[in-house]
Each structure stands twice: as structure tokens, then as C-alpha cells.
Short mmCIF file of C-alpha atoms in Angstrom, two decimals:
data_model
loop_
_atom_site.label_atom_id
_atom_site.label_comp_id
_atom_site.label_asym_id
_atom_site.label_seq_id
_atom_site.Cartn_x
_atom_site.Cartn_y
_atom_site.Cartn_z
CA MET A 1 -61.88 -131.63 -55.54
CA ALA A 2 -63.89 -134.77 -56.50
CA HIS A 3 -61.34 -137.35 -57.58
CA THR A 4 -62.98 -140.61 -58.44
CA ALA A 5 -61.38 -143.55 -56.72
CA SER A 6 -61.18 -145.36 -60.05
CA ARG A 7 -58.28 -143.13 -61.03
CA GLY A 8 -56.12 -144.43 -58.16
CA PRO A 9 -53.88 -147.46 -58.56
CA GLY A 10 -55.02 -150.97 -57.63
CA ARG A 11 -53.11 -151.74 -54.50
CA PRO A 12 -54.40 -149.41 -51.78
CA PRO A 13 -58.13 -149.37 -51.02
CA ALA A 14 -59.76 -146.98 -53.45
CA ALA A 15 -60.84 -144.37 -50.88
CA LYS A 16 -57.42 -144.32 -49.28
CA ALA A 17 -55.75 -144.01 -52.68
CA ALA A 18 -57.89 -141.00 -53.59
CA GLU A 19 -57.04 -139.39 -50.27
CA THR A 20 -53.31 -139.93 -50.79
CA ARG A 21 -53.44 -138.51 -54.33
CA GLU A 22 -55.20 -135.48 -52.92
CA ARG A 23 -52.56 -135.09 -50.23
CA ILE A 24 -49.78 -135.27 -52.83
CA MET A 25 -51.46 -132.69 -55.06
CA ARG A 26 -51.92 -130.25 -52.21
CA ALA A 27 -48.28 -130.64 -51.16
CA ALA A 28 -47.15 -130.33 -54.78
CA ARG A 29 -49.16 -127.13 -55.28
CA GLU A 30 -47.43 -125.58 -52.27
CA VAL A 31 -43.95 -126.71 -53.25
CA PHE A 32 -44.31 -125.73 -56.94
CA SER A 33 -45.43 -122.22 -56.02
CA GLU A 34 -42.87 -121.74 -53.25
CA LEU A 35 -39.80 -123.10 -55.05
CA GLY A 36 -40.74 -122.95 -58.73
CA TYR A 37 -40.98 -125.91 -61.10
CA ASP A 38 -37.24 -126.56 -61.41
CA ALA A 39 -36.45 -126.65 -57.71
CA ALA A 40 -39.60 -128.61 -56.77
CA THR A 41 -38.27 -132.17 -56.59
CA PHE A 42 -40.34 -135.28 -55.81
CA GLN A 43 -38.21 -135.50 -52.66
CA ALA A 44 -39.32 -132.01 -51.53
CA ILE A 45 -42.95 -132.84 -52.35
CA ALA A 46 -42.71 -136.17 -50.48
CA ILE A 47 -41.41 -134.42 -47.36
CA ARG A 48 -44.22 -131.85 -47.53
CA ALA A 49 -46.83 -134.60 -47.98
CA ASP A 50 -45.25 -136.72 -45.23
CA LEU A 51 -44.83 -139.63 -47.65
CA THR A 52 -41.88 -141.40 -49.22
CA ARG A 53 -40.51 -140.45 -52.60
CA PRO A 54 -41.48 -143.85 -54.12
CA ALA A 55 -45.04 -143.22 -52.90
CA ILE A 56 -45.17 -140.08 -55.06
CA ASN A 57 -43.81 -142.01 -58.03
CA HIS A 58 -46.46 -144.67 -57.47
CA TYR A 59 -49.20 -142.09 -58.08
CA PHE A 60 -47.47 -139.80 -60.59
CA ALA A 61 -45.06 -141.11 -63.21
CA SER A 62 -43.32 -137.76 -63.75
CA LYS A 63 -43.08 -134.25 -62.37
CA ARG A 64 -44.55 -132.94 -65.60
CA LEU A 65 -47.71 -135.09 -65.19
CA LEU A 66 -48.03 -134.12 -61.53
CA TYR A 67 -47.70 -130.45 -62.47
CA GLN A 68 -50.37 -130.75 -65.13
CA GLU A 69 -52.83 -132.46 -62.79
CA VAL A 70 -52.24 -129.81 -60.14
CA MET A 71 -52.76 -127.14 -62.80
CA GLU A 72 -56.09 -128.62 -63.88
CA GLN A 73 -57.28 -129.07 -60.31
CA THR A 74 -56.25 -125.56 -59.29
CA ASN A 75 -57.86 -124.00 -62.33
CA GLY A 76 -61.03 -125.84 -61.35
CA MET A 77 -60.84 -124.74 -57.71
CA LEU A 78 -60.29 -121.09 -58.45
CA ILE A 79 -60.97 -119.94 -61.98
CA GLU A 80 -63.70 -122.27 -63.23
CA SER A 81 -65.53 -121.92 -59.94
CA ALA A 82 -65.18 -118.13 -60.04
CA VAL A 83 -66.51 -118.03 -63.62
CA GLN A 84 -69.54 -120.06 -62.55
CA HIS A 85 -70.28 -117.70 -59.68
CA SER A 86 -69.96 -114.71 -61.98
CA GLN A 87 -72.52 -116.08 -64.41
CA ARG A 88 -75.31 -115.53 -61.90
CA GLU A 89 -74.73 -111.78 -62.26
CA SER A 90 -75.62 -109.61 -65.23
CA ALA A 91 -73.77 -106.29 -64.96
CA LEU A 92 -70.03 -106.14 -65.59
CA ALA A 93 -69.16 -104.84 -62.12
CA GLY A 94 -71.38 -107.52 -60.57
CA ARG A 95 -69.70 -110.23 -62.57
CA MET A 96 -66.25 -109.00 -61.67
CA ARG A 97 -67.31 -108.81 -58.01
CA ALA A 98 -68.67 -112.37 -58.06
CA PHE A 99 -65.54 -113.62 -59.83
CA LEU A 100 -63.14 -111.92 -57.44
CA ARG A 101 -65.08 -112.94 -54.34
CA ALA A 102 -65.15 -116.58 -55.40
CA ALA A 103 -61.42 -116.39 -56.12
CA VAL A 104 -60.73 -114.81 -52.73
CA GLU A 105 -62.78 -117.55 -51.06
CA ALA A 106 -60.85 -120.32 -52.83
CA GLN A 107 -57.64 -118.62 -51.74
CA GLY A 108 -58.87 -118.54 -48.14
CA GLU A 109 -59.28 -122.33 -48.23
CA ASP A 110 -55.82 -122.99 -49.65
CA ARG A 111 -53.24 -120.21 -49.65
CA SER A 112 -51.19 -121.82 -52.43
CA VAL A 113 -53.97 -121.56 -55.03
CA ALA A 114 -53.29 -117.99 -56.20
CA ALA A 115 -49.52 -118.36 -56.00
CA PHE A 116 -49.66 -121.51 -58.09
CA LEU A 117 -51.85 -120.02 -60.82
CA ALA A 118 -49.97 -116.73 -60.92
CA THR A 119 -46.60 -118.46 -61.30
CA SER A 120 -48.00 -121.00 -63.78
CA VAL A 121 -47.88 -118.28 -66.44
CA LEU A 122 -44.14 -117.89 -65.83
CA GLU A 123 -43.64 -121.62 -65.78
CA SER A 124 -45.32 -122.05 -69.14
CA GLN A 125 -42.88 -119.50 -70.56
CA ARG A 126 -39.91 -121.16 -68.91
CA HIS A 127 -40.99 -124.72 -69.73
CA PRO A 128 -42.97 -124.73 -72.98
CA ASP A 129 -43.46 -128.51 -72.67
CA LEU A 130 -45.65 -128.05 -69.58
CA ASN A 131 -48.62 -126.92 -71.61
CA GLN A 132 -49.59 -128.24 -74.97
CA GLU A 133 -51.50 -125.08 -75.71
CA ASP A 134 -51.62 -121.73 -74.02
CA ASN A 135 -51.59 -121.42 -70.27
CA GLU A 136 -55.04 -122.57 -69.13
CA SER A 137 -55.60 -120.06 -66.38
CA LEU A 138 -54.92 -117.22 -68.83
CA THR A 139 -57.26 -118.79 -71.39
CA PHE A 140 -60.11 -119.22 -68.89
CA THR A 141 -59.74 -115.75 -67.44
CA ARG A 142 -59.46 -114.15 -70.87
CA GLY A 143 -62.67 -115.93 -71.96
CA PHE A 144 -64.50 -114.73 -68.86
CA VAL A 145 -63.55 -111.07 -69.10
CA THR A 146 -64.01 -110.92 -72.87
CA SER A 147 -67.59 -112.18 -72.73
CA ALA A 148 -68.39 -109.99 -69.72
CA ILE A 149 -67.18 -106.90 -71.59
CA LYS A 150 -69.02 -107.84 -74.79
CA ASP A 151 -72.27 -108.31 -72.85
CA ALA A 152 -71.73 -104.97 -71.12
CA ILE A 153 -71.34 -103.24 -74.48
CA GLU A 154 -74.40 -104.99 -75.93
CA GLY A 155 -76.41 -104.05 -72.85
CA GLY A 156 -75.37 -100.40 -73.19
CA GLU A 157 -73.59 -100.57 -69.86
CA ILE A 158 -70.24 -99.37 -71.12
CA ARG A 159 -69.20 -97.22 -74.05
CA PRO A 160 -69.74 -98.95 -77.40
CA ASP A 161 -66.35 -97.78 -78.70
CA VAL A 162 -64.42 -99.57 -75.94
CA ASP A 163 -61.73 -101.82 -77.44
CA VAL A 164 -62.99 -105.21 -76.17
CA ASP A 165 -59.71 -107.09 -76.48
CA ALA A 166 -57.65 -104.33 -74.92
CA ALA A 167 -60.08 -103.88 -72.03
CA ALA A 168 -60.13 -107.65 -71.48
CA GLU A 169 -56.33 -107.84 -71.43
CA MET A 170 -56.22 -104.95 -68.97
CA LEU A 171 -58.68 -106.63 -66.59
CA MET A 172 -56.72 -109.86 -66.93
CA ALA A 173 -53.49 -108.10 -66.03
CA VAL A 174 -55.21 -106.55 -63.00
CA MET A 175 -56.50 -109.93 -61.85
CA TRP A 176 -53.07 -111.42 -62.34
CA GLY A 177 -51.63 -108.67 -60.17
CA LEU A 178 -54.21 -109.43 -57.48
CA GLY A 179 -53.29 -113.11 -57.76
CA PHE A 180 -49.61 -112.37 -57.22
CA TYR A 181 -50.47 -110.11 -54.36
CA ALA A 182 -52.56 -112.87 -52.78
CA GLY A 183 -49.89 -115.47 -53.30
CA PHE A 184 -46.76 -113.55 -52.41
CA VAL A 185 -47.42 -110.29 -50.60
CA GLY A 186 -50.52 -109.84 -48.48
CA ASP A 187 -52.55 -112.05 -46.18
CA GLN A 188 -56.20 -112.96 -46.71
CA GLU A 189 -57.57 -109.94 -44.85
CA ARG A 190 -55.43 -107.59 -46.97
CA LEU A 191 -56.54 -109.37 -50.13
CA ILE A 192 -60.21 -108.80 -49.27
CA THR A 193 -59.48 -105.10 -48.65
CA ILE A 194 -57.61 -104.50 -51.90
CA THR A 195 -60.13 -106.48 -53.93
CA ASP A 196 -62.86 -104.21 -52.53
CA GLN A 197 -60.75 -101.17 -53.45
CA PHE A 198 -60.49 -102.41 -57.01
CA LEU A 199 -64.24 -103.00 -57.19
CA GLN A 200 -64.82 -99.45 -55.96
CA LEU A 201 -62.50 -98.17 -58.67
CA LEU A 202 -64.35 -100.27 -61.23
CA ASN A 203 -67.63 -98.76 -60.04
CA GLY A 204 -66.22 -95.24 -60.15
CA GLN A 205 -66.89 -94.85 -56.40
CA MET A 206 -63.41 -94.00 -55.37
CA TRP A 207 -62.12 -91.03 -57.29
CA ARG A 208 -65.19 -88.90 -57.31
CA ALA A 209 -64.66 -86.10 -54.83
CA ALA A 210 -67.93 -86.26 -52.89
CA ASP A 211 -67.09 -83.13 -50.99
CA PRO A 212 -64.05 -81.31 -52.40
CA ALA A 213 -62.04 -79.43 -49.80
CA MET B 1 -26.74 -96.68 -66.50
CA ALA B 2 -23.74 -94.55 -65.51
CA HIS B 3 -21.15 -96.96 -64.16
CA THR B 4 -18.02 -95.14 -63.18
CA ALA B 5 -14.93 -96.71 -64.61
CA SER B 6 -13.30 -96.64 -61.19
CA ARG B 7 -15.48 -99.60 -60.20
CA GLY B 8 -14.00 -101.79 -62.93
CA PRO B 9 -10.93 -103.90 -62.29
CA GLY B 10 -7.45 -102.69 -63.17
CA ARG B 11 -6.53 -104.80 -66.12
CA PRO B 12 -8.82 -103.76 -68.98
CA PRO B 13 -8.93 -100.09 -69.96
CA ALA B 14 -11.50 -98.36 -67.79
CA ALA B 15 -13.99 -97.56 -70.55
CA LYS B 16 -13.84 -101.10 -71.86
CA ALA B 17 -14.33 -102.49 -68.36
CA ALA B 18 -17.43 -100.38 -67.79
CA GLU B 19 -18.81 -101.53 -71.12
CA THR B 20 -18.21 -105.18 -70.28
CA ARG B 21 -19.85 -104.83 -66.86
CA GLU B 22 -22.84 -103.26 -68.59
CA ARG B 23 -22.97 -106.12 -71.08
CA ILE B 24 -22.89 -108.70 -68.28
CA MET B 25 -25.63 -106.94 -66.34
CA ARG B 26 -27.89 -106.76 -69.37
CA ALA B 27 -27.36 -110.45 -70.13
CA ALA B 28 -27.88 -111.32 -66.46
CA ARG B 29 -31.15 -109.39 -66.33
CA GLU B 30 -32.44 -111.37 -69.29
CA VAL B 31 -31.30 -114.74 -68.00
CA PHE B 32 -32.54 -114.13 -64.42
CA SER B 33 -36.00 -113.20 -65.67
CA GLU B 34 -36.23 -115.96 -68.25
CA LEU B 35 -34.91 -118.85 -66.15
CA GLY B 36 -35.36 -117.65 -62.56
CA TYR B 37 -32.58 -117.16 -60.03
CA ASP B 38 -31.84 -120.84 -59.40
CA ALA B 39 -31.48 -121.89 -63.03
CA ALA B 40 -29.53 -118.76 -64.05
CA THR B 41 -25.92 -119.99 -63.90
CA PHE B 42 -22.83 -117.89 -64.61
CA GLN B 43 -22.35 -120.23 -67.58
CA ALA B 44 -25.77 -119.31 -69.02
CA ILE B 45 -25.11 -115.61 -68.42
CA ALA B 46 -21.65 -115.88 -70.04
CA ILE B 47 -23.15 -117.45 -73.17
CA ARG B 48 -25.78 -114.71 -73.38
CA ALA B 49 -23.15 -111.99 -72.94
CA ASP B 50 -20.81 -113.70 -75.43
CA LEU B 51 -18.07 -113.86 -72.80
CA THR B 52 -16.33 -116.65 -70.91
CA ARG B 53 -17.46 -117.79 -67.50
CA PRO B 54 -14.20 -116.62 -65.85
CA ALA B 55 -14.83 -113.18 -67.35
CA ILE B 56 -18.11 -112.98 -65.43
CA ASN B 57 -16.36 -114.06 -62.24
CA HIS B 58 -13.75 -111.39 -62.83
CA TYR B 59 -16.42 -108.70 -62.60
CA PHE B 60 -18.81 -110.29 -60.12
CA ALA B 61 -17.64 -112.46 -57.24
CA SER B 62 -20.97 -114.25 -56.78
CA LYS B 63 -24.39 -114.72 -58.37
CA ARG B 64 -25.95 -113.05 -55.34
CA LEU B 65 -23.87 -109.90 -55.83
CA LEU B 66 -24.58 -109.84 -59.56
CA TYR B 67 -28.29 -110.23 -58.87
CA GLN B 68 -28.26 -107.36 -56.38
CA GLU B 69 -26.46 -105.03 -58.79
CA VAL B 70 -28.89 -105.88 -61.55
CA MET B 71 -31.75 -105.25 -59.14
CA GLU B 72 -30.45 -101.81 -58.18
CA GLN B 73 -29.78 -100.87 -61.79
CA THR B 74 -33.19 -102.08 -62.97
CA ASN B 75 -35.01 -100.29 -60.16
CA GLY B 76 -33.19 -97.15 -61.23
CA MET B 77 -34.03 -97.65 -64.91
CA LEU B 78 -37.70 -98.25 -64.39
CA ILE B 79 -39.12 -97.36 -61.00
CA GLU B 80 -36.96 -94.45 -59.82
CA SER B 81 -37.13 -92.88 -63.25
CA ALA B 82 -40.90 -93.36 -63.37
CA VAL B 83 -41.30 -91.78 -59.93
CA GLN B 84 -39.28 -88.76 -61.07
CA HIS B 85 -41.45 -88.31 -64.14
CA SER B 86 -44.59 -88.56 -62.04
CA GLN B 87 -43.46 -85.80 -59.71
CA ARG B 88 -43.91 -83.23 -62.45
CA GLU B 89 -47.67 -83.91 -62.31
CA SER B 90 -50.06 -82.86 -59.59
CA ALA B 91 -53.30 -84.84 -59.94
CA LEU B 92 -53.40 -88.53 -59.05
CA ALA B 93 -54.42 -89.69 -62.52
CA GLY B 94 -51.70 -87.51 -64.05
CA ARG B 95 -49.09 -88.96 -61.74
CA MET B 96 -50.16 -92.49 -62.48
CA ARG B 97 -50.12 -91.70 -66.20
CA ALA B 98 -46.61 -90.21 -66.00
CA PHE B 99 -45.39 -93.17 -63.94
CA LEU B 100 -46.85 -95.79 -66.25
CA ARG B 101 -45.68 -94.04 -69.42
CA ALA B 102 -42.11 -93.78 -68.12
CA ALA B 103 -42.26 -97.46 -67.13
CA VAL B 104 -43.58 -98.43 -70.57
CA GLU B 105 -40.79 -96.43 -72.20
CA ALA B 106 -38.08 -98.12 -70.10
CA GLN B 107 -39.62 -101.45 -71.03
CA GLY B 108 -39.47 -100.47 -74.71
CA GLU B 109 -35.73 -99.96 -74.43
CA ASP B 110 -35.08 -103.28 -72.71
CA ARG B 111 -37.75 -105.93 -72.71
CA SER B 112 -36.30 -107.74 -69.68
CA VAL B 113 -36.82 -104.78 -67.31
CA ALA B 114 -40.44 -105.48 -66.35
CA ALA B 115 -39.95 -109.25 -66.23
CA PHE B 116 -36.95 -108.85 -63.94
CA LEU B 117 -38.71 -106.53 -61.49
CA ALA B 118 -41.94 -108.50 -61.48
CA THR B 119 -40.15 -111.77 -60.75
CA SER B 120 -37.82 -110.12 -58.21
CA VAL B 121 -40.70 -110.14 -55.75
CA LEU B 122 -40.98 -113.92 -56.11
CA GLU B 123 -37.23 -114.32 -55.86
CA SER B 124 -37.08 -112.39 -52.61
CA GLN B 125 -39.67 -114.81 -51.18
CA ARG B 126 -37.83 -117.82 -52.51
CA HIS B 127 -34.36 -116.58 -51.53
CA PRO B 128 -34.64 -114.37 -48.44
CA ASP B 129 -30.86 -113.79 -48.52
CA LEU B 130 -31.16 -111.85 -51.80
CA ASN B 131 -32.50 -108.76 -50.09
CA GLN B 132 -31.45 -107.50 -46.75
CA GLU B 133 -34.69 -105.62 -46.34
CA ASP B 134 -37.95 -105.76 -48.23
CA ASN B 135 -37.99 -106.06 -51.99
CA GLU B 136 -36.85 -102.68 -53.30
CA SER B 137 -39.19 -102.40 -56.25
CA LEU B 138 -42.17 -103.00 -53.95
CA THR B 139 -40.85 -100.43 -51.47
CA PHE B 140 -40.32 -97.76 -54.13
CA THR B 141 -43.68 -98.36 -55.78
CA ARG B 142 -45.50 -98.41 -52.45
CA GLY B 143 -43.89 -95.10 -51.50
CA PHE B 144 -44.92 -93.52 -54.79
CA VAL B 145 -48.57 -94.57 -54.74
CA THR B 146 -49.00 -93.84 -51.03
CA SER B 147 -47.81 -90.25 -51.35
CA ALA B 148 -49.82 -89.75 -54.57
CA ILE B 149 -53.00 -90.91 -52.82
CA LYS B 150 -52.34 -88.83 -49.71
CA ASP B 151 -51.83 -85.71 -51.83
CA ALA B 152 -55.02 -86.47 -53.75
CA ILE B 153 -56.99 -86.68 -50.52
CA GLU B 154 -55.44 -83.46 -49.18
CA GLY B 155 -56.20 -81.71 -52.46
CA GLY B 156 -59.84 -82.86 -52.30
CA GLU B 157 -59.36 -84.84 -55.47
CA ILE B 158 -60.58 -88.14 -54.06
CA ARG B 159 -62.90 -89.04 -51.23
CA PRO B 160 -61.43 -88.21 -47.82
CA ASP B 161 -62.61 -91.52 -46.35
CA VAL B 162 -60.57 -93.61 -48.83
CA ASP B 163 -58.35 -96.09 -46.97
CA VAL B 164 -54.91 -94.82 -48.08
CA ASP B 165 -52.99 -98.00 -47.38
CA ALA B 166 -55.56 -100.27 -49.00
CA ALA B 167 -55.86 -98.06 -52.09
CA ALA B 168 -52.06 -97.92 -52.37
CA GLU B 169 -51.75 -101.70 -52.12
CA MET B 170 -54.45 -102.09 -54.78
CA LEU B 171 -52.67 -99.75 -57.20
CA MET B 172 -49.42 -101.58 -56.49
CA ALA B 173 -51.03 -104.92 -57.26
CA VAL B 174 -52.39 -103.46 -60.52
CA MET B 175 -48.97 -102.15 -61.51
CA TRP B 176 -47.44 -105.49 -60.65
CA GLY B 177 -49.98 -107.17 -62.92
CA LEU B 178 -49.09 -104.76 -65.71
CA GLY B 179 -45.41 -105.55 -65.10
CA PHE B 180 -46.01 -109.27 -65.43
CA TYR B 181 -48.08 -108.69 -68.51
CA ALA B 182 -45.27 -106.63 -70.03
CA GLY B 183 -42.64 -109.17 -69.13
CA PHE B 184 -44.41 -112.40 -69.93
CA VAL B 185 -47.55 -111.98 -72.02
CA GLY B 186 -47.94 -109.05 -74.38
CA ASP B 187 -45.62 -107.13 -76.66
CA GLN B 188 -44.85 -103.43 -76.34
CA GLU B 189 -47.77 -102.30 -78.51
CA ARG B 190 -50.20 -104.35 -76.40
CA LEU B 191 -48.68 -102.97 -73.22
CA ILE B 192 -49.28 -99.39 -74.39
CA THR B 193 -52.90 -100.28 -75.21
CA ILE B 194 -53.69 -101.93 -71.89
CA THR B 195 -51.93 -99.22 -69.89
CA ASP B 196 -54.16 -96.67 -71.65
CA GLN B 197 -57.20 -98.81 -70.80
CA PHE B 198 -56.22 -98.78 -67.16
CA LEU B 199 -55.75 -95.01 -67.20
CA GLN B 200 -59.21 -94.64 -68.73
CA LEU B 201 -60.62 -96.80 -65.96
CA LEU B 202 -58.78 -94.71 -63.39
CA ASN B 203 -60.28 -91.58 -64.91
CA GLY B 204 -63.75 -93.09 -64.96
CA GLN B 205 -63.89 -92.69 -68.75
CA MET B 206 -64.55 -96.27 -69.59
CA TRP B 207 -67.63 -97.53 -67.88
CA ARG B 208 -69.85 -94.52 -68.25
CA ALA B 209 -72.40 -95.34 -70.91
CA ALA B 210 -72.13 -92.22 -73.05
CA ASP B 211 -75.00 -93.34 -75.24
CA PRO B 212 -76.86 -96.39 -73.88
CA ALA B 213 -78.37 -98.63 -76.53
#
């Protein structure tokens, strides 16, 4: 969230410029995730931000650059922050819980965060020029789950013959599904409930019949 | 897949007409999932189907109608078929396994199936006129997992205090994530691997340390 005023253009006072940039990025995140990259025009973003179209152009030279800045910011707000939270935990389930709770919290502050990141994977398929390398949110998440699984194997927490890459991809697909759910299906309360259900499944608490009929 | 020839127009021989409709729908499914509804023009679909644009118009009066037919067909190919397979099983894990394996098989026959269904949920948010009611693939999947969980509770297979709706939504989000993975990230071999990983997790086979270090 911390945009240094030095990145804003010269004309408006620095603090005001940073605030306007922030307003544009928030509006752009909403419009990109609601309409998709193609349909998200500067005009639509200007209306959402309650600014003129030239004002958007003043801060962002192209839609592609605006998209990339929103992508970096949103990755920071949700995924990087969630990874940091998870690093305070040691066990795999604890790390996943910390990651998902931080992600749910970021989503509670801005409902377009999950929708934006979830659709960014589609957008990078549909517009290969949007990302120089792989999609960043996939890369970050993959790194997080891979190291969490490796540590869990080293610590004897999970079976040593687990296929690390396959398990990591599976957890990534699950988190992506939760992200889509958060962005396009359920409200925040529902998201908290289903995230808890997944953590129970991960802990093996759900399917054990405590008291079979 | 069975399109009765009576639905084709009069001019071409009936069998040929059914074949052309099928070719258009397959091309449309690919183009809709690759480009999204907005960017998928009849022109782009015609090129993919190796037909002229008027030929598409001859079979489908509007993009909206074409989209809805593709949606119904794709739901039938993947979700309805997967639900049928799952009904031969009794236990929850067995049903989920049968469902996911049938879905993986349908995806193996046509790689655009999962991508189309996964993005259809976005499209119904972005274009509310595309579906008269809720998104069909969500409705079918929700019905399947809800009844599977209810049966598992009645049969004493899972804890009686499990929140049925929340658990169903969680499994739906997971399957949606697998669908996106299948459509936009991994190849068929990878999909089989991560689906197996999820089934192991569901069975509690993964995280138990068989032999802690």
C-alpha cells in the first residue's frame, strides 16, 4: 500500500498525487476483475475512480502498465503478505492456516483482491504480453506451498514418499478455487466458513467418523 | 453429443448438418474459453471451425444462443456424466473419485471442456443475460456434493456435526480450482496426478506420518 510520493508526476502536490494513483489502482482492480482485461477501458476505470480519462492517462501511460502495477500491488496485498504470516508457523497445517487467514483478511479489506488475482492467471494466458515471465501470483503461491511441503517431509510431519511437486500443485489448485469462490461466488462470511472446512479436511478432522451410527 | 438431425436446417443433408453444428460448437467452446465471451466473435469461431461467418449464422442466430447451447452440451459432457458415474459408488471418497475421474476423462477427450465450464461462472457474473437462472455447472456440482455429504453423514461415514452446506461449498471450490488448473495451467498428465493427490488428502492418506524421521 505504501506508494512513495516520488513516483507521482510533478504537477500535483506529492501527497495528493500518491492518493490519486491509489484511487486509480483500486478502481482499476475492480474494473479489471469485473469486466476482464479487454473490456476494461480507461473510460470505465475513470468513471469508477470518479476522475477524467485524461487524468488516468496522466498517471499511467498504457492499460498494460496500469495492469502490471495493479498486479504487483495486489500480489503484495494478498500473497506476499500471506506468505509472511505463514512463516511464523512451523507445521504444514499451521502454515496453510496462517496463509489462508491472511488472504481472507486482505479480501475482507478489498473484495476485488481475490477476483483480480484469480482472473490474472486467465489474463496471462489470453494476453501473453501482460507478463514477461510466468504469472506472479502462481509463482509466489507455488513457492510457498512447495517449501511448506518440503519442510513437512523433512520434519517427518507427512509421508516421505509424497510427490512434492504434485502435492504443491494440488494445494495451489485448491487455493485458486478458494480465490475464485471469494471473488465470484460467496461473500466474506461464506469464505471464512469454507476456508475453515478446508483446514479441517487438511487436518483430517472432518471425515473421521467420531461416533459411527 | 447426440444432436438429432431434425434440429438442423433444411438445406444440407441432415447428417451433414448435425456434423457441422457439432464442429461449430466444438470450435466455439475453444474460442469462448480462450478469448472470453466478449472477444469471441462469430468471425473468430468461423476461422477455428474452418467455415464462413454466414455458415455460423445459419446454424446459430446469435452468440448468446450459441453460448447457451455450448454450455448445455459441455455440462452434459463433463458434469452430468461425472455425476452419473459417481452414483455407482456409495462412500463419499468413492463418489468424489468417480466424479473426478469421469471429469478428467472428459477433459482428456476435449481440452476446452474444463476451461469452458470454469470460465462460465465468470461469464455469468459478467453477462447476467447469459443464464436465466444460476450458472448451471455450479448448480449441478452443488447438487452432487450436497447429496454425497448428506448420505455420508446418514451412513455414519463422516462426523454428524459437519456443516453440510459449508462442506459442499468447500468441495465445490476445490473442484472449481481443479477445473481451472485443467483448463489453464497443467496438462492432462499433471491433472491426473493432482486429482490423485486431492483424493489422497480426502482419504487422509497423505498427511499421516507413516514413519516419522
